[in-house]
Short mmCIF file of C-alpha atoms in Angstrom, two decimals:
data_model
loop_
_atom_site.label_atom_id
_atom_site.label_comp_id
_atom_site.label_asym_id
_atom_site.label_seq_id
_atom_site.Cartn_x
_atom_site.Cartn_y
_atom_site.Cartn_z
CA MET A 1026 13.50 17.42 12.21
CA ALA A 1027 10.43 19.09 13.71
CA LEU A 1028 7.31 18.88 11.61
CA LEU A 1029 5.94 22.27 10.66
CA THR A 1030 2.30 21.23 10.59
CA SER A 1031 0.09 18.36 11.65
CA PRO A 1032 -1.08 15.94 8.95
CA PRO A 1033 -4.06 17.19 6.94
CA ALA A 1034 -7.22 16.51 8.94
CA TRP A 1035 -8.82 14.53 6.11
CA LEU A 1036 -6.19 11.80 6.34
CA ALA A 1037 -7.33 10.76 9.82
CA ASP A 1038 -10.73 9.79 8.36
CA ALA A 1039 -9.39 8.12 5.23
CA VAL A 1040 -10.39 4.61 4.17
CA LEU A 1041 -7.96 3.79 1.38
CA TYR A 1042 -8.46 1.48 -1.57
CA GLN A 1043 -5.49 0.35 -3.66
CA ILE A 1044 -6.10 -0.19 -7.36
CA TYR A 1045 -3.69 -2.07 -9.60
CA PRO A 1046 -4.87 -0.20 -12.71
CA GLN A 1047 -4.01 -2.79 -15.35
CA SER A 1048 -6.25 -5.27 -13.53
CA PHE A 1049 -9.24 -3.19 -12.48
CA ALA A 1050 -11.45 -2.30 -15.47
CA ASP A 1051 -10.74 -2.31 -19.22
CA SER A 1052 -12.80 0.15 -21.29
CA ASN A 1053 -11.36 -0.42 -24.77
CA GLY A 1054 -11.18 -4.21 -25.02
CA ASP A 1055 -7.40 -4.57 -25.22
CA GLY A 1056 -7.25 -6.78 -22.10
CA VAL A 1057 -5.53 -4.18 -19.92
CA GLY A 1058 -7.30 -2.00 -17.37
CA ASP A 1059 -7.31 1.74 -17.99
CA LEU A 1060 -8.40 5.10 -16.61
CA PRO A 1061 -11.73 5.36 -18.47
CA GLY A 1062 -12.60 1.90 -17.15
CA LEU A 1063 -11.79 3.03 -13.63
CA ARG A 1064 -13.89 6.17 -14.04
CA ALA A 1065 -16.84 3.99 -15.00
CA ARG A 1066 -16.50 2.16 -11.67
CA LEU A 1067 -16.35 5.22 -9.41
CA ASP A 1068 -19.93 4.68 -8.24
CA TYR A 1069 -18.92 1.24 -6.99
CA LEU A 1070 -16.11 2.80 -4.93
CA SER A 1071 -18.44 5.46 -3.61
CA GLU A 1072 -21.03 2.87 -2.57
CA LEU A 1073 -18.30 0.79 -0.93
CA GLY A 1074 -17.56 3.81 1.22
CA VAL A 1075 -13.86 4.36 0.49
CA ASN A 1076 -12.81 7.99 0.31
CA THR A 1077 -9.21 7.71 -0.88
CA VAL A 1078 -7.91 5.73 -3.85
CA TRP A 1079 -4.25 4.84 -4.35
CA LEU A 1080 -3.30 3.94 -7.93
CA SER A 1081 -0.24 1.82 -8.60
CA PRO A 1082 2.12 3.43 -11.15
CA LEU A 1083 0.48 5.08 -14.15
CA PHE A 1084 3.50 6.77 -15.67
CA ALA A 1085 5.15 5.97 -18.99
CA SER A 1086 7.20 2.81 -18.73
CA PRO A 1087 8.58 -0.14 -20.71
CA PHE A 1088 6.77 -2.25 -18.06
CA PHE A 1089 9.58 -4.61 -17.23
CA ASP A 1090 8.42 -4.24 -13.62
CA ALA A 1091 4.73 -3.43 -14.08
CA GLY A 1092 5.32 0.34 -14.18
CA TYR A 1093 7.74 0.51 -11.28
CA ASP A 1094 10.32 1.25 -13.97
CA VAL A 1095 9.40 4.79 -15.01
CA SER A 1096 10.59 6.32 -18.27
CA ASP A 1097 8.68 9.61 -17.91
CA TYR A 1098 7.21 10.87 -14.62
CA LEU A 1099 5.17 13.58 -16.32
CA ARG A 1100 3.35 11.41 -18.86
CA VAL A 1101 0.58 8.86 -18.36
CA ALA A 1102 1.37 5.50 -19.96
CA PRO A 1103 -0.67 5.31 -23.19
CA ARG A 1104 -2.14 1.94 -22.28
CA TYR A 1105 -3.98 3.65 -19.41
CA GLY A 1106 -5.10 6.70 -21.36
CA THR A 1107 -4.03 10.33 -21.33
CA GLU A 1108 -3.23 13.00 -18.82
CA GLN A 1109 -6.70 14.41 -19.45
CA ASP A 1110 -8.18 11.03 -18.54
CA LEU A 1111 -6.35 11.22 -15.21
CA VAL A 1112 -7.46 14.80 -14.61
CA GLU A 1113 -11.07 13.79 -15.34
CA LEU A 1114 -10.76 10.82 -13.00
CA VAL A 1115 -9.51 13.08 -10.21
CA ARG A 1116 -12.34 15.54 -10.85
CA GLU A 1117 -15.10 12.94 -10.99
CA ALA A 1118 -13.73 11.11 -7.95
CA GLY A 1119 -13.70 14.41 -6.08
CA GLN A 1120 -17.36 14.93 -6.88
CA ARG A 1121 -17.99 11.70 -4.97
CA GLY A 1122 -15.81 12.69 -2.03
CA ILE A 1123 -12.91 10.47 -3.13
CA ARG A 1124 -9.31 11.70 -3.22
CA VAL A 1125 -6.73 10.16 -5.57
CA LEU A 1126 -3.15 9.23 -4.64
CA LEU A 1127 -0.52 8.26 -7.21
CA ASP A 1128 2.50 6.00 -6.82
CA LEU A 1129 5.89 7.75 -6.87
CA VAL A 1130 8.91 5.59 -7.67
CA ALA A 1131 11.47 7.87 -6.09
CA GLY A 1132 14.63 5.78 -5.83
CA HIS A 1133 15.15 4.61 -9.40
CA THR A 1134 13.99 4.98 -12.99
CA SER A 1135 13.80 2.72 -16.00
CA ASP A 1136 16.98 2.34 -17.99
CA GLN A 1137 14.89 3.83 -20.80
CA HIS A 1138 14.42 7.15 -18.99
CA PRO A 1139 16.09 10.02 -20.91
CA TRP A 1140 18.10 10.88 -17.78
CA PHE A 1141 19.71 7.45 -17.77
CA ARG A 1142 20.19 7.26 -21.50
CA ALA A 1143 22.04 10.57 -21.39
CA SER A 1144 24.03 9.45 -18.34
CA ALA A 1145 25.07 6.21 -20.06
CA GLY A 1146 26.00 7.91 -23.32
CA LEU A 1147 22.97 6.66 -25.23
CA GLY A 1148 21.17 9.95 -25.82
CA ALA A 1149 21.28 13.71 -25.54
CA ALA A 1150 21.22 15.30 -22.11
CA ASP A 1151 18.23 17.25 -20.87
CA PRO A 1152 18.90 20.84 -22.00
CA ASP A 1153 17.95 22.02 -18.50
CA ASP A 1154 20.60 19.83 -16.87
CA THR A 1155 24.09 21.11 -16.17
CA PRO A 1156 26.82 18.67 -17.30
CA GLU A 1157 27.51 17.56 -13.73
CA HIS A 1158 23.80 16.93 -13.12
CA ALA A 1159 23.54 14.83 -16.27
CA ALA A 1160 26.63 12.83 -15.36
CA ASP A 1161 25.72 12.28 -11.72
CA ARG A 1162 21.97 11.62 -11.63
CA TYR A 1163 22.87 7.93 -11.21
CA ILE A 1164 25.55 6.07 -9.29
CA TRP A 1165 28.47 5.16 -11.56
CA SER A 1166 31.82 3.48 -11.03
CA GLU A 1167 34.47 3.95 -13.69
CA ALA A 1168 36.46 0.99 -12.37
CA ALA A 1169 37.55 -1.77 -14.71
CA GLU A 1170 35.69 -4.34 -12.61
CA PRO A 1171 32.25 -4.03 -10.96
CA PRO A 1172 32.52 -2.93 -7.30
CA GLY A 1173 30.09 -5.66 -6.29
CA PRO A 1174 27.76 -8.36 -7.65
CA ALA A 1175 24.77 -6.02 -8.05
CA TRP A 1176 26.51 -3.57 -10.38
CA VAL A 1177 25.64 -3.60 -14.10
CA ARG A 1178 27.90 -2.82 -17.04
CA SER A 1179 27.16 0.39 -18.90
CA PRO A 1180 24.98 -0.18 -21.97
CA GLY A 1181 26.32 2.94 -23.72
CA THR A 1182 29.50 4.80 -24.54
CA ARG A 1183 30.14 5.68 -20.92
CA SER A 1184 32.60 3.24 -19.42
CA GLY A 1185 32.14 1.44 -16.14
CA TYR A 1186 29.19 0.15 -14.17
CA PHE A 1187 26.00 1.53 -12.63
CA LEU A 1188 24.20 0.52 -9.45
CA PRO A 1189 20.59 -0.68 -9.83
CA ASN A 1190 18.01 -0.30 -7.10
CA PHE A 1191 16.05 -3.50 -7.75
CA TYR A 1192 16.08 -5.18 -11.15
CA ALA A 1193 19.08 -4.56 -13.43
CA VAL A 1194 16.88 -2.34 -15.64
CA GLN A 1195 16.13 -0.01 -12.70
CA PRO A 1196 19.22 2.17 -12.19
CA ALA A 1197 19.32 3.80 -8.78
CA LEU A 1198 18.96 7.56 -8.76
CA ASN A 1199 21.87 9.18 -6.98
CA PHE A 1200 20.81 10.72 -3.67
CA GLY A 1201 24.33 10.34 -2.30
CA TYR A 1202 25.95 8.18 0.34
CA ALA A 1203 25.81 8.82 4.05
CA ARG A 1204 29.41 7.60 4.31
CA THR A 1205 31.95 8.62 1.69
CA ASP A 1206 35.31 7.01 0.95
CA PRO A 1207 38.04 8.53 -1.29
CA ALA A 1208 38.87 5.02 -2.48
CA GLU A 1209 35.31 4.69 -3.80
CA PRO A 1210 34.64 7.91 -5.72
CA TRP A 1211 31.11 6.88 -6.66
CA ARG A 1212 30.16 7.50 -3.02
CA GLN A 1213 29.17 11.12 -3.52
CA PRO A 1214 27.96 13.14 -0.52
CA VAL A 1215 24.27 13.90 -0.21
CA ASP A 1216 24.84 17.56 -1.16
CA ALA A 1217 26.72 16.83 -4.40
CA PRO A 1218 25.23 18.25 -7.64
CA GLY A 1219 23.58 15.00 -8.74
CA PRO A 1220 21.80 14.35 -5.43
CA ARG A 1221 20.69 17.99 -5.27
CA ALA A 1222 19.28 17.78 -8.79
CA ASN A 1223 17.38 14.61 -7.94
CA ARG A 1224 15.84 16.11 -4.80
CA ALA A 1225 14.71 19.08 -6.88
CA ALA A 1226 13.28 16.70 -9.49
CA LEU A 1227 11.18 14.93 -6.87
CA ARG A 1228 9.63 18.24 -5.87
CA GLU A 1229 8.97 19.14 -9.51
CA ILE A 1230 7.29 15.80 -10.22
CA MET A 1231 5.07 16.02 -7.16
CA ALA A 1232 4.16 19.65 -7.83
CA TYR A 1233 3.20 18.84 -11.43
CA TRP A 1234 0.58 16.32 -10.31
CA PHE A 1235 -0.53 18.29 -7.25
CA GLU A 1236 -1.43 21.12 -9.62
CA ARG A 1237 -3.67 18.65 -11.47
CA GLY A 1238 -5.62 17.76 -8.36
CA VAL A 1239 -3.80 14.69 -7.04
CA ALA A 1240 -4.07 14.49 -3.24
CA GLY A 1241 -0.70 12.87 -2.56
CA PHE A 1242 1.67 10.01 -3.26
CA ARG A 1243 2.48 6.59 -1.95
CA VAL A 1244 6.29 6.52 -2.23
CA ASP A 1245 7.78 3.24 -3.45
CA MET A 1246 10.87 1.91 -1.63
CA ALA A 1247 11.06 5.17 0.32
CA SER A 1248 13.92 4.04 2.54
CA SER A 1249 16.20 3.16 -0.39
CA LEU A 1250 17.35 6.61 -1.54
CA VAL A 1251 20.52 7.47 0.37
CA LYS A 1252 23.00 4.59 0.23
CA ASP A 1253 25.09 3.13 3.06
CA ASP A 1254 23.00 5.08 5.54
CA PRO A 1255 23.22 3.54 9.03
CA GLY A 1256 19.97 4.16 10.87
CA ARG A 1257 18.57 5.84 7.73
CA VAL A 1258 19.67 9.16 9.19
CA GLU A 1259 20.36 10.91 5.88
CA THR A 1260 17.33 9.30 4.24
CA ALA A 1261 15.19 10.69 7.05
CA ARG A 1262 16.80 14.10 6.61
CA LEU A 1263 15.93 14.00 2.90
CA TRP A 1264 12.28 13.20 3.54
CA GLY A 1265 12.15 15.78 6.32
CA GLU A 1266 13.25 18.33 3.75
CA MET A 1267 10.49 17.15 1.42
CA ARG A 1268 7.93 17.40 4.21
CA ALA A 1269 8.99 20.95 5.06
CA TRP A 1270 8.51 21.92 1.41
CA LEU A 1271 5.15 20.18 1.30
CA ASP A 1272 3.95 21.86 4.49
CA GLU A 1273 4.73 25.25 3.02
CA ALA A 1274 3.67 24.78 -0.60
CA TYR A 1275 0.96 22.08 -0.45
CA PRO A 1276 -0.21 21.69 3.16
CA ASP A 1277 -3.32 19.67 2.21
CA LYS A 1278 -1.33 16.99 0.33
CA VAL A 1279 0.10 13.79 1.84
CA LEU A 1280 3.02 11.42 1.49
CA ILE A 1281 2.59 7.78 2.50
CA SER A 1282 5.72 5.66 2.46
CA GLU A 1283 6.55 2.14 1.52
CA TRP A 1284 9.15 1.98 4.26
CA GLY A 1285 7.52 -0.61 6.47
CA ASP A 1286 8.74 0.97 9.71
CA PRO A 1287 6.32 3.69 10.85
CA LYS A 1288 8.30 4.46 13.99
CA ALA A 1289 11.15 5.67 11.75
CA SER A 1290 9.39 6.96 8.63
CA VAL A 1291 6.66 9.08 10.20
CA PRO A 1292 9.03 11.07 12.46
CA ALA A 1293 11.19 11.49 9.35
CA GLY A 1294 8.40 13.39 7.63
CA PHE A 1295 5.89 11.00 6.11
CA HIS A 1296 2.24 11.41 7.01
CA ALA A 1297 1.78 7.62 7.21
CA ASP A 1298 3.60 4.35 6.62
CA PHE A 1299 2.53 0.74 6.20
CA PHE A 1300 3.03 -2.31 8.28
CA LEU A 1301 4.30 -4.67 5.58
CA HIS A 1302 5.14 -8.35 5.24
CA PHE A 1303 8.72 -7.82 4.14
CA VAL A 1304 9.79 -5.55 7.02
CA GLY A 1305 9.49 -7.20 10.42
CA ARG A 1306 6.60 -9.41 11.43
CA PRO A 1307 3.55 -7.36 12.54
CA LEU A 1308 1.46 -7.88 9.42
CA ARG A 1309 2.46 -11.52 9.08
CA SER A 1310 1.33 -12.15 12.64
CA LEU A 1311 -2.13 -10.88 11.66
CA TRP A 1312 -2.86 -12.12 8.14
CA GLY A 1313 -0.07 -14.65 7.61
CA ASN A 1314 1.19 -15.21 4.09
CA ALA A 1315 0.29 -18.47 2.43
CA GLN A 1316 1.87 -17.70 -0.94
CA GLY A 1317 3.19 -14.93 -3.13
CA SER A 1318 5.39 -13.06 -0.69
CA HIS A 1319 9.02 -11.97 -0.82
CA ASP A 1320 9.82 -14.83 1.56
CA PRO A 1321 8.39 -18.29 0.82
CA GLU A 1322 9.11 -19.49 4.36
CA TRP A 1323 6.41 -17.27 5.84
CA ASP A 1324 3.69 -19.79 5.07
CA THR A 1325 4.89 -21.89 8.02
CA GLU A 1326 3.98 -19.22 10.58
CA ALA A 1327 0.66 -19.26 12.42
CA CYS A 1328 -1.27 -16.02 12.10
CA TYR A 1329 -4.14 -14.67 14.17
CA PHE A 1330 -6.77 -14.37 11.43
CA ALA A 1331 -6.82 -18.01 10.35
CA PRO A 1332 -9.42 -20.74 10.86
CA GLU A 1333 -6.97 -22.91 12.82
CA GLY A 1334 -7.03 -20.42 15.70
CA GLU A 1335 -3.36 -20.99 16.52
CA GLY A 1336 -2.01 -17.46 16.20
CA GLY A 1337 -1.83 -14.49 18.51
CA LEU A 1338 -1.91 -10.71 18.54
CA GLY A 1339 1.26 -10.30 20.57
CA GLU A 1340 3.74 -9.51 17.80
CA PHE A 1341 1.39 -7.11 16.08
CA LEU A 1342 0.61 -5.35 19.35
CA ALA A 1343 4.26 -4.97 20.29
CA ALA A 1344 5.09 -3.40 16.93
CA TRP A 1345 1.98 -1.22 17.00
CA GLN A 1346 2.75 0.06 20.50
CA GLU A 1347 6.34 0.88 19.57
CA ALA A 1348 5.32 2.72 16.40
CA ASP A 1349 2.39 4.50 18.03
CA THR A 1350 4.65 5.79 20.80
CA ALA A 1351 7.27 7.04 18.32
CA ILE A 1352 4.68 8.74 16.11
CA ASP A 1353 3.04 10.44 19.11
CA GLY A 1354 0.00 11.64 17.17
CA ASN A 1355 2.01 13.24 14.33
CA GLY A 1356 0.99 10.74 11.67
CA HIS A 1357 -0.56 7.35 11.08
CA ILE A 1358 0.17 3.65 10.73
CA ALA A 1359 -1.48 2.19 7.62
CA LEU A 1360 -2.77 -1.39 7.84
CA PRO A 1361 -3.39 -3.07 4.44
CA THR A 1362 -5.43 -6.18 3.71
CA ALA A 1363 -2.84 -7.03 1.05
CA ASN A 1364 -1.16 -5.37 -1.92
CA HIS A 1365 0.30 -6.20 -5.32
CA ASP A 1366 3.40 -7.74 -3.72
CA PHE A 1367 1.92 -10.29 -1.31
CA SER A 1368 -0.98 -12.67 -0.88
CA ARG A 1369 -4.59 -11.62 -0.69
CA LEU A 1370 -6.60 -12.14 2.47
CA THR A 1371 -8.31 -15.08 0.76
CA CYS A 1372 -5.51 -17.61 0.40
CA GLY A 1373 -4.30 -20.87 1.85
CA THR A 1374 -6.81 -22.31 4.32
CA ARG A 1375 -8.67 -19.01 4.62
CA THR A 1376 -11.66 -18.73 2.29
CA ARG A 1377 -13.70 -15.62 1.53
CA HIS A 1378 -16.34 -16.77 4.03
CA MET A 1379 -13.75 -16.47 6.80
CA VAL A 1380 -12.31 -13.00 6.23
CA ALA A 1381 -15.08 -10.77 7.60
CA PRO A 1382 -13.49 -10.72 11.11
CA ALA A 1383 -10.27 -9.44 9.54
CA PHE A 1384 -12.21 -6.53 8.03
CA ALA A 1385 -13.91 -5.96 11.40
CA PHE A 1386 -10.49 -5.61 13.01
CA LEU A 1387 -9.10 -3.51 10.15
CA LEU A 1388 -11.99 -1.05 10.34
CA THR A 1389 -12.15 -0.68 14.13
CA TRP A 1390 -8.47 -0.58 15.11
CA PRO A 1391 -6.82 2.91 15.24
CA THR A 1392 -4.82 2.53 12.04
CA LEU A 1393 -5.49 3.78 8.52
CA PRO A 1394 -7.34 0.93 6.77
CA VAL A 1395 -6.14 0.08 3.25
CA ILE A 1396 -8.23 -2.32 1.17
CA TYR A 1397 -6.54 -3.98 -1.81
CA PHE A 1398 -8.93 -4.12 -4.75
CA GLY A 1399 -11.01 -7.29 -4.81
CA ASP A 1400 -10.32 -8.22 -1.20
CA GLU A 1401 -13.72 -6.76 -0.31
CA ILE A 1402 -15.39 -9.54 -2.35
CA GLY A 1403 -12.93 -12.24 -1.31
CA MET A 1404 -10.94 -12.63 -4.53
CA ARG A 1405 -8.45 -15.47 -4.15
CA TYR A 1406 -4.70 -15.46 -4.45
CA LEU A 1407 -4.09 -17.64 -7.56
CA PRO A 1408 -0.92 -19.75 -7.56
CA GLY A 1409 0.75 -21.08 -10.66
CA LEU A 1410 0.16 -18.17 -13.03
CA PRO A 1411 2.65 -17.13 -15.73
CA ASP A 1412 5.14 -14.40 -14.98
CA LYS A 1413 3.90 -10.99 -16.03
CA GLU A 1414 6.00 -7.84 -16.12
CA GLY A 1415 8.50 -8.89 -13.50
CA SER A 1416 6.00 -10.42 -11.11
CA GLN A 1417 8.07 -13.57 -10.59
CA LEU A 1418 10.93 -13.01 -8.14
CA GLY A 1419 12.79 -16.30 -8.15
CA THR A 1420 10.46 -18.73 -6.40
CA GLN A 1421 8.26 -15.93 -5.08
CA ALA A 1422 5.21 -15.27 -7.25
CA ARG A 1423 3.41 -11.94 -7.01
CA GLN A 1424 1.15 -12.33 -10.05
CA GLY A 1425 -1.37 -14.38 -8.08
CA SER A 1426 -2.49 -11.19 -6.33
CA ARG A 1427 -2.68 -9.15 -9.54
CA THR A 1428 -5.46 -10.91 -11.44
CA PRO A 1429 -8.39 -8.97 -12.97
CA MET A 1430 -11.22 -7.65 -10.86
CA GLN A 1431 -14.32 -9.85 -10.98
CA TRP A 1432 -17.33 -7.64 -11.60
CA ALA A 1433 -20.19 -9.80 -12.93
CA GLU A 1434 -20.47 -13.41 -14.04
CA SER A 1435 -23.04 -12.43 -16.68
CA GLU A 1436 -20.49 -10.32 -18.59
CA PRO A 1437 -17.47 -11.41 -20.68
CA ASN A 1438 -14.40 -12.11 -18.57
CA ALA A 1439 -16.38 -11.44 -15.40
CA GLY A 1440 -16.95 -7.86 -16.55
CA PHE A 1441 -13.28 -6.91 -16.58
CA SER A 1442 -12.76 -6.73 -20.35
CA ALA A 1443 -14.40 -7.55 -23.67
CA ALA A 1444 -11.06 -8.81 -25.01
CA PRO A 1445 -10.52 -12.47 -25.92
CA ALA A 1446 -9.45 -14.36 -22.82
CA GLU A 1447 -5.95 -14.94 -24.19
CA LEU A 1448 -5.35 -11.16 -24.33
CA LEU A 1449 -6.19 -10.45 -20.70
CA TYR A 1450 -3.43 -8.90 -18.64
CA LEU A 1451 -3.54 -11.99 -16.41
CA PRO A 1452 -5.94 -14.94 -16.40
CA LEU A 1453 -9.12 -14.74 -14.37
CA ASP A 1454 -9.85 -17.01 -11.44
CA PRO A 1455 -11.13 -20.15 -13.19
CA ALA A 1456 -13.13 -21.46 -10.20
CA SER A 1457 -16.83 -22.00 -10.78
CA ASP A 1458 -17.60 -20.28 -7.48
CA ARG A 1459 -15.37 -17.25 -8.00
CA PRO A 1460 -16.90 -14.22 -6.28
CA THR A 1461 -18.15 -11.22 -8.22
CA ALA A 1462 -19.25 -7.78 -7.13
CA ALA A 1463 -22.65 -8.13 -8.83
CA GLU A 1464 -23.41 -11.42 -7.10
CA GLN A 1465 -22.52 -9.96 -3.73
CA GLU A 1466 -24.44 -6.74 -4.33
CA ALA A 1467 -27.61 -8.81 -4.32
CA ASP A 1468 -26.80 -10.76 -1.15
CA PRO A 1469 -27.19 -8.77 2.08
CA ARG A 1470 -25.06 -11.36 3.91
CA SER A 1471 -22.19 -11.18 1.43
CA LEU A 1472 -18.67 -10.12 2.31
CA LEU A 1473 -19.04 -7.00 0.16
CA ASN A 1474 -22.07 -5.85 2.10
CA ARG A 1475 -20.41 -6.70 5.41
CA VAL A 1476 -17.42 -4.53 4.43
CA ARG A 1477 -19.72 -1.68 3.40
CA GLU A 1478 -21.49 -1.98 6.72
CA LEU A 1479 -18.23 -1.80 8.65
CA ILE A 1480 -17.00 1.23 6.69
CA ARG A 1481 -20.27 3.03 7.42
CA LEU A 1482 -19.92 2.09 11.08
CA ARG A 1483 -16.41 3.54 11.25
CA ALA A 1484 -17.57 6.76 9.58
CA ALA A 1485 -20.52 7.14 11.95
CA HIS A 1486 -18.55 6.52 15.15
CA PRO A 1487 -15.31 8.55 15.39
CA GLU A 1488 -14.23 6.53 18.43
CA LEU A 1489 -13.66 3.59 16.06
CA GLY A 1490 -11.27 5.60 13.85
CA THR A 1491 -7.63 6.63 14.04
CA GLY A 1492 -8.13 9.15 16.83
CA GLY A 1493 -10.11 7.04 19.28
CA ILE A 1494 -8.37 5.56 22.30
CA VAL A 1495 -7.90 1.79 22.46
CA ARG A 1496 -7.38 -0.78 25.20
CA LEU A 1497 -6.94 -4.45 24.48
CA VAL A 1498 -8.58 -6.64 27.11
CA HIS A 1499 -8.15 -10.09 25.54
CA ALA A 1500 -5.45 -11.01 23.01
CA GLY A 1501 -6.56 -14.61 22.54
CA TYR A 1502 -9.68 -16.00 20.89
CA PRO A 1503 -11.92 -14.09 20.75
CA GLY A 1504 -10.00 -10.83 20.52
CA VAL A 1505 -11.62 -8.14 22.63
CA PHE A 1506 -10.69 -4.46 22.78
CA VAL A 1507 -12.26 -1.22 23.94
CA ARG A 1508 -12.50 1.82 21.65
CA GLY A 1509 -13.01 5.23 23.12
CA GLU A 1510 -14.99 5.02 26.31
CA ARG A 1511 -18.09 3.81 24.51
CA TYR A 1512 -17.50 0.59 22.58
CA VAL A 1513 -16.11 -2.89 22.96
CA VAL A 1514 -15.15 -4.82 19.83
CA VAL A 1515 -15.15 -8.63 19.67
CA VAL A 1516 -13.59 -10.63 16.80
CA ASN A 1517 -13.32 -14.39 16.41
CA PRO A 1518 -11.22 -15.37 13.38
CA SER A 1519 -11.21 -19.07 14.24
CA ALA A 1520 -13.42 -21.90 12.99
CA ARG A 1521 -14.40 -22.78 16.56
CA PRO A 1522 -16.94 -21.01 18.78
CA GLN A 1523 -15.23 -19.07 21.54
CA THR A 1524 -16.41 -17.90 24.95
CA TRP A 1525 -14.91 -15.42 27.36
CA ALA A 1526 -15.92 -13.37 30.40
CA LEU A 1527 -15.66 -9.59 30.27
CA PRO A 1528 -13.79 -7.95 33.15
CA GLY A 1529 -15.97 -6.35 35.77
CA ASP A 1530 -15.22 -2.78 34.68
CA LEU A 1531 -16.95 -3.32 31.31
CA CYS A 1532 -20.73 -3.17 31.27
CA VAL A 1533 -22.32 -3.72 27.86
CA HIS A 1534 -25.40 -1.65 27.13
CA GLY A 1535 -26.28 -3.24 23.81
CA PRO A 1536 -25.03 -4.18 20.31
CA VAL A 1537 -24.22 -1.57 17.69
CA LEU A 1538 -23.38 -4.27 15.16
CA ALA A 1539 -23.37 -7.99 15.93
CA ARG A 1540 -22.60 -10.73 13.42
CA GLY A 1541 -22.36 -14.03 15.28
CA VAL A 1542 -21.45 -12.56 18.67
CA GLU A 1543 -23.63 -12.33 21.79
CA VAL A 1544 -22.91 -10.65 25.11
CA GLU A 1545 -25.07 -11.52 28.13
CA GLY A 1546 -23.96 -9.91 31.35
CA VAL A 1547 -20.21 -10.45 31.34
CA GLY A 1548 -20.38 -13.56 29.15
CA VAL A 1549 -19.19 -13.32 25.55
CA ARG A 1550 -20.03 -16.02 23.02
CA ALA A 1551 -18.59 -15.73 19.54
CA GLU A 1552 -19.58 -18.09 16.75
CA PRO A 1553 -16.96 -19.16 14.20
CA PHE A 1554 -15.85 -16.07 12.26
CA GLY A 1555 -18.15 -13.86 14.29
CA TYR A 1556 -17.56 -10.24 15.22
CA GLY A 1557 -19.43 -7.44 16.90
CA VAL A 1558 -19.30 -3.90 18.23
CA PHE A 1559 -21.14 -3.24 21.50
CA GLU A 1560 -21.92 -0.01 23.29
CA LEU A 1561 -20.67 0.33 26.85
CA GLU A 1562 -22.31 2.11 29.71
CA GLY A 1563 -18.83 3.30 30.61
CA GLY A 1564 -15.31 2.34 29.65
CA PRO A 1565 -11.74 2.87 30.77
CA PRO A 1566 -9.56 5.35 28.90
CA GLY A 1567 -6.13 4.59 27.52
CA ARG A 1568 -4.29 4.80 24.21
CA ARG A 1569 -2.05 1.78 24.39
CA ALA A 1570 -3.20 -1.79 23.90
CA ASP A 1571 -2.13 -3.34 27.20
CA GLY A 1572 -3.81 -6.73 27.38
#
């Protein structure tokens, strides 16, 4: 489907910051982060330099899955505040040049949502729903036995089984099946009444929050909507339809997908998509994954940004090239430091003193940078924490990346909350040397100040952003790549000093920013965990990384 417009221009310059709201800042002392607490920290975000904030789900929920089980898309969960609190947050963030994105759980609801309760025979139907809409908003089989192991018995007067999308308490919304079968009547076509009603509902939900100033949505499990969809053809058609509506009605708003395959999702209609740990290998080949992922075997793989210096950029580059070619300038690849589902940058053998080169790469490569809250101060992934709101998936623990933000050691609970420690959403890092924002504010050499410096550098030099051309000239240690025709970037993520000789067509004029890297003539020397950006007297053009 042809896109009707280019992505909004502001997205190309975005530096995103993901906030897990229950863990960011608590204003009322109940141990759970909230919107007024976040508003009080907007100056911190402004000084960091981020200009787009993505908030994990804020909607009403029983919180079996930390808010990814929505019971009302048009109501803010009371533990976070009110709709007016959100509107004020959007307004005050906008005054600081910061846009706000919300999280849209599009493929399923909570089993406590009124739509599901009505569908299961547990409550009255929405008066605006036709009977067929009410009956078919979810995927039901009336068979005497479940069609498969994932299906869940009806909890109400309706007989049969429903299909969940993730946990059993998250019934899948019915967007139809790409392939129907008369022997399986639950396989409704994508244009059946239930799927049509659900597509309309997505537009209504988005429009409601757009009208309140929200700049866009990150869409959870965006590829999961249409079932039995080889090649995601019908799923792509659905999101193309959404994009066409958005282009016409809200052309300045954006949709960013949790699909994990930008080469498919961006041509389908999304403005951006993430490289993620649980789809393919590109992000794992960069950051690795010591703990807390959807796949505990990933900790055996060498990654590039690790002190051992045993990884490589090859897998990332191959995936980036493929996606960049498919996107062809019509959207963006988003590169996160981490998120609520996998390990922080600071984990395993990688300490917070070693992650600055990762930020140097993140903020100079032509992808949308996404910083997970706390990564900018080097908060650690914490193993061994208790399960919290569905964060434990078998042997895979996600709660270690969801612990409270560490603001100041001089304040109760590191400044996160005045609540007794036992009431905190999750325990704080107990280490005596845990990093805090206040401590790092005062240290010009701190990770926080290095990240601020790199964000300012990206903003001041468009060639370092999403639109600048790139050419990789060395994929080993140190990594070396050219941006635009003006700069060469050097990163050394390893614990060993590295040397390398620049090719003869690169002539360095001088450093723009050098932290442990020197260039003399064609000789490059990078200290452990050093990085630098150097101005060139002239440089070769080219979009693809071809080293």
